[in-house]
PDB file of N, CA and C in Angstrom:
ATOM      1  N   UNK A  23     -98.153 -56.933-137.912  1.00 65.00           N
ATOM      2  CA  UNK A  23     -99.295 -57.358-137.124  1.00 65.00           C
ATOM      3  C   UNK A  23    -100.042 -58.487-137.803  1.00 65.00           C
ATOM      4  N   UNK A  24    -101.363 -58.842-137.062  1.00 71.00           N
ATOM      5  CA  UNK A  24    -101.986 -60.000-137.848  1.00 71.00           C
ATOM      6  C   UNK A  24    -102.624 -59.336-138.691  1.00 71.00           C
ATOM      7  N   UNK A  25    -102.844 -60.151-139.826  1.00 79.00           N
ATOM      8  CA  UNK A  25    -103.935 -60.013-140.794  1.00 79.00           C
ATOM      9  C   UNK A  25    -104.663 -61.230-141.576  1.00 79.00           C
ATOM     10  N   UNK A  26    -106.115 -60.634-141.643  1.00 81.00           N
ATOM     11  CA  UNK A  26    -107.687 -61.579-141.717  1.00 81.00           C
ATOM     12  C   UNK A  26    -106.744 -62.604-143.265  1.00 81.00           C
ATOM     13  N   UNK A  27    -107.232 -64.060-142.988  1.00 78.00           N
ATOM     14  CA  UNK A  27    -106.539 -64.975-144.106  1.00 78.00           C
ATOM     15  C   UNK A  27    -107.080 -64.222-145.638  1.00 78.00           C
ATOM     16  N   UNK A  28    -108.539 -63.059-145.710  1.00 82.00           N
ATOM     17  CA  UNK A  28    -108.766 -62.985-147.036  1.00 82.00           C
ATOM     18  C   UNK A  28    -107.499 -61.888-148.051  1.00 82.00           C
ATOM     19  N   UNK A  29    -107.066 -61.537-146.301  1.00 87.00           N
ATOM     20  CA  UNK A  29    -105.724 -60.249-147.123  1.00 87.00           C
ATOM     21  C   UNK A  29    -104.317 -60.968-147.421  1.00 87.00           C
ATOM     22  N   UNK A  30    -104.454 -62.198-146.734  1.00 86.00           N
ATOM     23  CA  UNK A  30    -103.111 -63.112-146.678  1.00 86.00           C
ATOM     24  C   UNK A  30    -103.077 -63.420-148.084  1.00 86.00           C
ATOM     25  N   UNK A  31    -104.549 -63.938-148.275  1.00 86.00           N
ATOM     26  CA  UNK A  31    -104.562 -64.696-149.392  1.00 86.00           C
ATOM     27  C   UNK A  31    -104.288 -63.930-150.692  1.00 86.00           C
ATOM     28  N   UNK A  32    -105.040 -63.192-150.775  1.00 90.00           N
ATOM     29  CA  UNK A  32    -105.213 -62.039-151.769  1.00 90.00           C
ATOM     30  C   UNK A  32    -103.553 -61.615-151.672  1.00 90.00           C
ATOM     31  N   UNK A  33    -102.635 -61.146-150.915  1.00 92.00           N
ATOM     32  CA  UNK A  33    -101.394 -60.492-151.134  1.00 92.00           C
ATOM     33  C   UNK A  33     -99.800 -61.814-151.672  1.00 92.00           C
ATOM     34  N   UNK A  34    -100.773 -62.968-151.164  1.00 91.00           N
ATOM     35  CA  UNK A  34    -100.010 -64.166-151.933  1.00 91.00           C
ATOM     36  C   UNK A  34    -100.214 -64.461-153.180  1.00 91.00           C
ATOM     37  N   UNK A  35    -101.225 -64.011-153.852  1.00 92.00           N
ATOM     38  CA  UNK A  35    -101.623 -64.637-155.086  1.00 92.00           C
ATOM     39  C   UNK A  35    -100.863 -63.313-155.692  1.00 92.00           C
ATOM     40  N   UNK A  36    -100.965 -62.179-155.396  1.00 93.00           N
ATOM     41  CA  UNK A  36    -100.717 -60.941-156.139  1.00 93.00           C
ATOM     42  C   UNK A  36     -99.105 -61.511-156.381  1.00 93.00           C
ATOM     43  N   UNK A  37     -98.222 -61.781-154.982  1.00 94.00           N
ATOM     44  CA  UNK A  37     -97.009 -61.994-155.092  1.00 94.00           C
ATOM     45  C   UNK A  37     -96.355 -63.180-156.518  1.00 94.00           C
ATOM     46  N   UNK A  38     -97.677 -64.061-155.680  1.00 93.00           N
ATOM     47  CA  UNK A  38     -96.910 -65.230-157.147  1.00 93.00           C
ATOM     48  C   UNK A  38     -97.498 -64.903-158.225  1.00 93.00           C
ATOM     49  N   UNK A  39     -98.325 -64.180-158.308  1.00 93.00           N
ATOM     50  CA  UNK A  39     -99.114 -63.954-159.973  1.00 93.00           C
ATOM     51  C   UNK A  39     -99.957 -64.983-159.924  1.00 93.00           C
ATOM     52  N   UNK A  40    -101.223 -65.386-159.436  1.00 89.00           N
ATOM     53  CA  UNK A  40    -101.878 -65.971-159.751  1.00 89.00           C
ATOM     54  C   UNK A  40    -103.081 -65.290-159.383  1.00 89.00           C
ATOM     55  N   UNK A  41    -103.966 -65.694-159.640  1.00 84.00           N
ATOM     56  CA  UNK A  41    -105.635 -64.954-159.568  1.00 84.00           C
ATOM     57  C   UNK A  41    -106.164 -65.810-158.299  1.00 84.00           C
ATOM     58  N   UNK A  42    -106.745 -64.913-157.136  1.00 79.00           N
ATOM     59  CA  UNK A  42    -107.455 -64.895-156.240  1.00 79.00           C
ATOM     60  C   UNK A  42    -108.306 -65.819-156.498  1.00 79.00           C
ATOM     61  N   UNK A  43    -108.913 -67.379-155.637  1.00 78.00           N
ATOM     62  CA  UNK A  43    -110.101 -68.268-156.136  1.00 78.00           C
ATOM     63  C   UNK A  43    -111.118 -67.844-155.311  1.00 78.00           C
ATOM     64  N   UNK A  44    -112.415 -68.284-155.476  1.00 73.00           N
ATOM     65  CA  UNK A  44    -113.555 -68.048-154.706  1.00 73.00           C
ATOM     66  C   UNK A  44    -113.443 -68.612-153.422  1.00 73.00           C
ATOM     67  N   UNK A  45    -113.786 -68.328-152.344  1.00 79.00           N
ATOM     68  CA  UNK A  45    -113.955 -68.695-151.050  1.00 79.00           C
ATOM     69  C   UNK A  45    -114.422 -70.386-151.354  1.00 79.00           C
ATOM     70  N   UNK A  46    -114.496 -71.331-150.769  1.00 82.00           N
ATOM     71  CA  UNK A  46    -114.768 -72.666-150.809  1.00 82.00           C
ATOM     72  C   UNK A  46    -116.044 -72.430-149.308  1.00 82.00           C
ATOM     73  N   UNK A  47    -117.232 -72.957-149.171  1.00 89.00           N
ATOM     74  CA  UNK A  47    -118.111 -73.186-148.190  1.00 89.00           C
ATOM     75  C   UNK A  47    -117.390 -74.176-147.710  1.00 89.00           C
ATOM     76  N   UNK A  48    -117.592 -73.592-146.228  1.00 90.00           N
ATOM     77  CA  UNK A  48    -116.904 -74.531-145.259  1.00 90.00           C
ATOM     78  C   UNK A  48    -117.445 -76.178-145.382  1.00 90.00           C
ATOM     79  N   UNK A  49    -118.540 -76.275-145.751  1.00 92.00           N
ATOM     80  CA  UNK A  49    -119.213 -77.915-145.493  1.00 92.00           C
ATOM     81  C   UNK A  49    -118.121 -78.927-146.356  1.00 92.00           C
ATOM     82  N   UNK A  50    -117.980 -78.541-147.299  1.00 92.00           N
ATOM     83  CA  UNK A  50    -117.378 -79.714-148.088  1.00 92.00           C
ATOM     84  C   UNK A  50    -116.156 -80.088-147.897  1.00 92.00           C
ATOM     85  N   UNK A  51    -115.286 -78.608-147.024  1.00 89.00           N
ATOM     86  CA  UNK A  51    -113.807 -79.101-146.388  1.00 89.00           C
ATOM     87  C   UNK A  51    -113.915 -79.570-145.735  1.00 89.00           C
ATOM     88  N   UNK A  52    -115.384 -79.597-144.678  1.00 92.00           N
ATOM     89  CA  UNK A  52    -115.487 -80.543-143.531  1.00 92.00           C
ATOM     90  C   UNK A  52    -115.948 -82.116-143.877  1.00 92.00           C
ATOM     91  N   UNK A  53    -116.762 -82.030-144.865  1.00 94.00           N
ATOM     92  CA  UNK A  53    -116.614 -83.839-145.170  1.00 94.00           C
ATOM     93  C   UNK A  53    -115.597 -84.429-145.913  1.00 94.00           C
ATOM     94  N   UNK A  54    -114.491 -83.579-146.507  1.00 93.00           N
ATOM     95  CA  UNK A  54    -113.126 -84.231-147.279  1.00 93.00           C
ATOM     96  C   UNK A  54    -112.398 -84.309-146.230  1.00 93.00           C
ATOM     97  N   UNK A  55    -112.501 -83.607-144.919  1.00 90.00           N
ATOM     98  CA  UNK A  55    -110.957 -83.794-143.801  1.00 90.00           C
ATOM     99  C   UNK A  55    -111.387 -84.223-142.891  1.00 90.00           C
ATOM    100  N   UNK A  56    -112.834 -84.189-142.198  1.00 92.00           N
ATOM    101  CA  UNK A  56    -113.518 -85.154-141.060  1.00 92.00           C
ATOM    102  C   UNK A  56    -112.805 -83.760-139.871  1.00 92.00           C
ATOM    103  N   UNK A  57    -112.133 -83.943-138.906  1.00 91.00           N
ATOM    104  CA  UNK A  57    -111.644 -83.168-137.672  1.00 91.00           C
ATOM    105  C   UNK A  57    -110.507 -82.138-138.035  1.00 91.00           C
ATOM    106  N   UNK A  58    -109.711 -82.542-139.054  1.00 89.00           N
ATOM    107  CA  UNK A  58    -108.789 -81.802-139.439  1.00 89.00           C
ATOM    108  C   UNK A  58    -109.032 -81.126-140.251  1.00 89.00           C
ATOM    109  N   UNK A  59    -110.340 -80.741-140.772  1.00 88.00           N
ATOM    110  CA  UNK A  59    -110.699 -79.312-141.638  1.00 88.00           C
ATOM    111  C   UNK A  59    -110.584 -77.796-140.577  1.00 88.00           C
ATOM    112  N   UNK A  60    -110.247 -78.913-138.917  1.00 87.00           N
ATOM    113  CA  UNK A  60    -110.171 -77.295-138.288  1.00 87.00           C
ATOM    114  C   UNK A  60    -109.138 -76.584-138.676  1.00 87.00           C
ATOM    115  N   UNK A  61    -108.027 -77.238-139.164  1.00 81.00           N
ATOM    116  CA  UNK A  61    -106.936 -76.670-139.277  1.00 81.00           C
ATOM    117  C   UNK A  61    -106.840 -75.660-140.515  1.00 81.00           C
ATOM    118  N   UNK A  62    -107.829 -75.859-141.150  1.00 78.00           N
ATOM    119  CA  UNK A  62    -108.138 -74.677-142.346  1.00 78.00           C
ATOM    120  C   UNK A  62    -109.011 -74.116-142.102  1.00 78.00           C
ATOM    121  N   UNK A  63    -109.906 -73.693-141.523  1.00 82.00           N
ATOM    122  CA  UNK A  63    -111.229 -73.743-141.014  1.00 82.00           C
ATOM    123  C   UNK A  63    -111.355 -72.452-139.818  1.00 82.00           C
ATOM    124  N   UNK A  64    -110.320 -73.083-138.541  1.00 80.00           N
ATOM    125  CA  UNK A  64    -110.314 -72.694-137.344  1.00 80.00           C
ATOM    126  C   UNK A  64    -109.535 -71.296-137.394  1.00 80.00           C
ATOM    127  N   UNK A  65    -110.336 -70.317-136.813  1.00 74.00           N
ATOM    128  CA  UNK A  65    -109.084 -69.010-136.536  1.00 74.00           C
ATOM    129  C   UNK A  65    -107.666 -68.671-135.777  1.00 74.00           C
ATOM    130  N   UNK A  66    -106.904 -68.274-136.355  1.00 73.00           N
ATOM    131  CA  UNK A  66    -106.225 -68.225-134.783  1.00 73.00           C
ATOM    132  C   UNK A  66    -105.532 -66.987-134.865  1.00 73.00           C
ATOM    133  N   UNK A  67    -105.455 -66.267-133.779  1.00 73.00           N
ATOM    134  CA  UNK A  67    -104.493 -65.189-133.681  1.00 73.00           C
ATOM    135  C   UNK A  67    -103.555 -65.377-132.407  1.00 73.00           C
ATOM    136  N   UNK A  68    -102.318 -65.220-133.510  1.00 75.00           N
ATOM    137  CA  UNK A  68    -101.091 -65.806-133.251  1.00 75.00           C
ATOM    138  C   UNK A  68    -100.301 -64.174-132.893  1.00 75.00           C
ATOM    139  N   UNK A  69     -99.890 -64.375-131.694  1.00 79.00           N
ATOM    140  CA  UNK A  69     -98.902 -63.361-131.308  1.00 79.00           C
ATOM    141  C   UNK A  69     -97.636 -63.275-131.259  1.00 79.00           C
ATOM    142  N   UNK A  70     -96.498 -63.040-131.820  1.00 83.00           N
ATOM    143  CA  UNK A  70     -94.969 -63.612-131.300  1.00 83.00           C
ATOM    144  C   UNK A  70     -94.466 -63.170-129.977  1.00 83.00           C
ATOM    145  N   UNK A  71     -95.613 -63.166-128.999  1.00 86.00           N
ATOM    146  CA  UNK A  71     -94.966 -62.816-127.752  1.00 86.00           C
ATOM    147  C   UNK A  71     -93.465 -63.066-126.781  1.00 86.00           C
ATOM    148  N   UNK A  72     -93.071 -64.048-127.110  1.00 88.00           N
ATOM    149  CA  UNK A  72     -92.277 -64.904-126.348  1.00 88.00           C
ATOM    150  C   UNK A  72     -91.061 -64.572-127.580  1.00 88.00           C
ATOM    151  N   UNK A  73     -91.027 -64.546-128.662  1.00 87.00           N
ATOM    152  CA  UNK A  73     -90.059 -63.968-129.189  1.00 87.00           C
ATOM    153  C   UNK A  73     -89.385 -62.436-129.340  1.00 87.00           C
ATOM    154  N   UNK A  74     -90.498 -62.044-129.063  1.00 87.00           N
ATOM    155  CA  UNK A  74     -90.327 -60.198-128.823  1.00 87.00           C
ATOM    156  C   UNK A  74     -89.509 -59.865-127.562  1.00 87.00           C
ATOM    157  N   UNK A  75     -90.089 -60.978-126.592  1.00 93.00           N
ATOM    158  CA  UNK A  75     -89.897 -61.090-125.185  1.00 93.00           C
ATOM    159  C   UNK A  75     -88.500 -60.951-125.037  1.00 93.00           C
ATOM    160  N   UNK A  76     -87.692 -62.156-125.420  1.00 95.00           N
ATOM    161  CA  UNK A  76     -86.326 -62.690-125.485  1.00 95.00           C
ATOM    162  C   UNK A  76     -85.984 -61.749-126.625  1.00 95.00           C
ATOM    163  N   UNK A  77     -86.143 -60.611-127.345  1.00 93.00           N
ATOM    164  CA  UNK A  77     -85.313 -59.736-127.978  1.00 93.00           C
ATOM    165  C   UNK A  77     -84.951 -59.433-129.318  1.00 93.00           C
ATOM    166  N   UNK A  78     -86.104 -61.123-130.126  1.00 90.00           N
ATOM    167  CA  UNK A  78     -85.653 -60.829-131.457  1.00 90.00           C
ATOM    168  C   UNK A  78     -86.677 -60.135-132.408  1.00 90.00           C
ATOM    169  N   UNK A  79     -85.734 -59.679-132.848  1.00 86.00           N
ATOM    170  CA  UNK A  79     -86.544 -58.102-133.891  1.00 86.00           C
ATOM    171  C   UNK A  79     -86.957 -58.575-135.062  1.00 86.00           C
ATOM    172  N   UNK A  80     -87.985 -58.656-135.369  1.00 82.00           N
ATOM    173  CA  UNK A  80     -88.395 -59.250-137.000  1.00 82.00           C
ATOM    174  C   UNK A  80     -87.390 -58.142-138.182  1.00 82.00           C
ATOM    175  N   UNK A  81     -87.135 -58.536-139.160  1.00 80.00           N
ATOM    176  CA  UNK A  81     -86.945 -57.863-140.537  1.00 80.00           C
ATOM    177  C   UNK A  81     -87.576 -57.007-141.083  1.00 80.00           C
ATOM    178  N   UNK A  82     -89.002 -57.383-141.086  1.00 77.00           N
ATOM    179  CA  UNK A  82     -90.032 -56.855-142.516  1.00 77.00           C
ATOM    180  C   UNK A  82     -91.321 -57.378-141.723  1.00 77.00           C
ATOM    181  N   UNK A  83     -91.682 -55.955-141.351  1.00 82.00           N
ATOM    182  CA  UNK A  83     -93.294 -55.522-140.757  1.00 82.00           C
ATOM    183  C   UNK A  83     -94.095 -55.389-142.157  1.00 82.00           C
ATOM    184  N   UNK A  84     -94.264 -55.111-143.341  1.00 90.00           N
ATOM    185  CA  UNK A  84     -94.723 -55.478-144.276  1.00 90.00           C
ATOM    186  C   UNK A  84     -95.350 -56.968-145.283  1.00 90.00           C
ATOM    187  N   UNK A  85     -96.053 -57.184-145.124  1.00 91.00           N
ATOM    188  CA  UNK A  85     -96.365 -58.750-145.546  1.00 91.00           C
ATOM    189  C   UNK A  85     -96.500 -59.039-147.548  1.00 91.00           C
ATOM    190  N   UNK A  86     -96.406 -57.994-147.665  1.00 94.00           N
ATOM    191  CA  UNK A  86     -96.213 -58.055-149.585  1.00 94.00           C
ATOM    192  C   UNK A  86     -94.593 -58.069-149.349  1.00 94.00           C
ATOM    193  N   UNK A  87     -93.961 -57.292-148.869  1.00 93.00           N
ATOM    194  CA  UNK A  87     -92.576 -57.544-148.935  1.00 93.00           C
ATOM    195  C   UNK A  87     -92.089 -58.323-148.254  1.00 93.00           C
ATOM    196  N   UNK A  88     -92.295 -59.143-147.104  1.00 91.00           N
ATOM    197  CA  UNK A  88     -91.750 -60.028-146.615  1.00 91.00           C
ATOM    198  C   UNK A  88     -92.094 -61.347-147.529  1.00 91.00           C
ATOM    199  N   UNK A  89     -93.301 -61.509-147.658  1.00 92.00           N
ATOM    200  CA  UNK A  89     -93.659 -62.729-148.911  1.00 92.00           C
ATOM    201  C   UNK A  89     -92.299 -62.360-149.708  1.00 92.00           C
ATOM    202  N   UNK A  90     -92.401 -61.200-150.362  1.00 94.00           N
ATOM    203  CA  UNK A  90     -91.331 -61.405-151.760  1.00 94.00           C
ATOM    204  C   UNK A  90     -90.529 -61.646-151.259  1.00 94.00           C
ATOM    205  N   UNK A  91     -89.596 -61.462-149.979  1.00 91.00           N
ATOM    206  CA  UNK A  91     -88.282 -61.976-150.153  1.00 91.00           C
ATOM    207  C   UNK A  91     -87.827 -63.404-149.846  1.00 91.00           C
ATOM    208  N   UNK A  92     -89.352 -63.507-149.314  1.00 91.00           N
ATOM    209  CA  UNK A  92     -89.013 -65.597-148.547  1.00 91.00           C
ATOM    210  C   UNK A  92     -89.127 -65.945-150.074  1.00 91.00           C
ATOM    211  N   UNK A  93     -90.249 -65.693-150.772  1.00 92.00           N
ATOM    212  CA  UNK A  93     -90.399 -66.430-152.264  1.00 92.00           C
ATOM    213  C   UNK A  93     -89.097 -66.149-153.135  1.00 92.00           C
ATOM    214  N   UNK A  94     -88.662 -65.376-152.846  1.00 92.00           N
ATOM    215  CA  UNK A  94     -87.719 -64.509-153.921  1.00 92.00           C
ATOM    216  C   UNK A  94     -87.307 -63.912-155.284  1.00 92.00           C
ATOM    217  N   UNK A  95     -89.227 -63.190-155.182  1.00 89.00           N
ATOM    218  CA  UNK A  95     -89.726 -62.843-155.835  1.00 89.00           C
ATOM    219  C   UNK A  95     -89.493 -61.221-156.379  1.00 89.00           C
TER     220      UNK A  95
END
């Protein structure tokens, strides 16, 4: 299922071994990227509807283990 970017983030850093950074205030991504800070910025919940639809079955409902195996970790 989806999950909020602070668990994304947090379960990527765990994967590669690196330490979790502080949140960044949105203002200053918005004056370094001008319109395209939405793209870090903006929410989205993303459904794979249309792939479920047509039949294909994901691998790995788990997101610590699916990270490890794309990283191959």
């Amino acid at each position: 299922g989806a999950v909020p970017q602070r668990e994304m983030a947090a379960t990527l850093a765990r994967v590669v071994g690196c330490p979790v950074r502080l949140p960044v205030p949105a203002w200053p991504v918005r004056v370094a990227m001008g319109e395209q800070s939405t793209l870090l910025l903006g929410s989205r919940r993303i459904h794979p509807g249309r792939a479920l639809d047509a039949g294909y079955r994901f691998g790995e409902v788990d997101l610590e283990r699916s990270l490890r195996r794309a990283l191959g970790r």
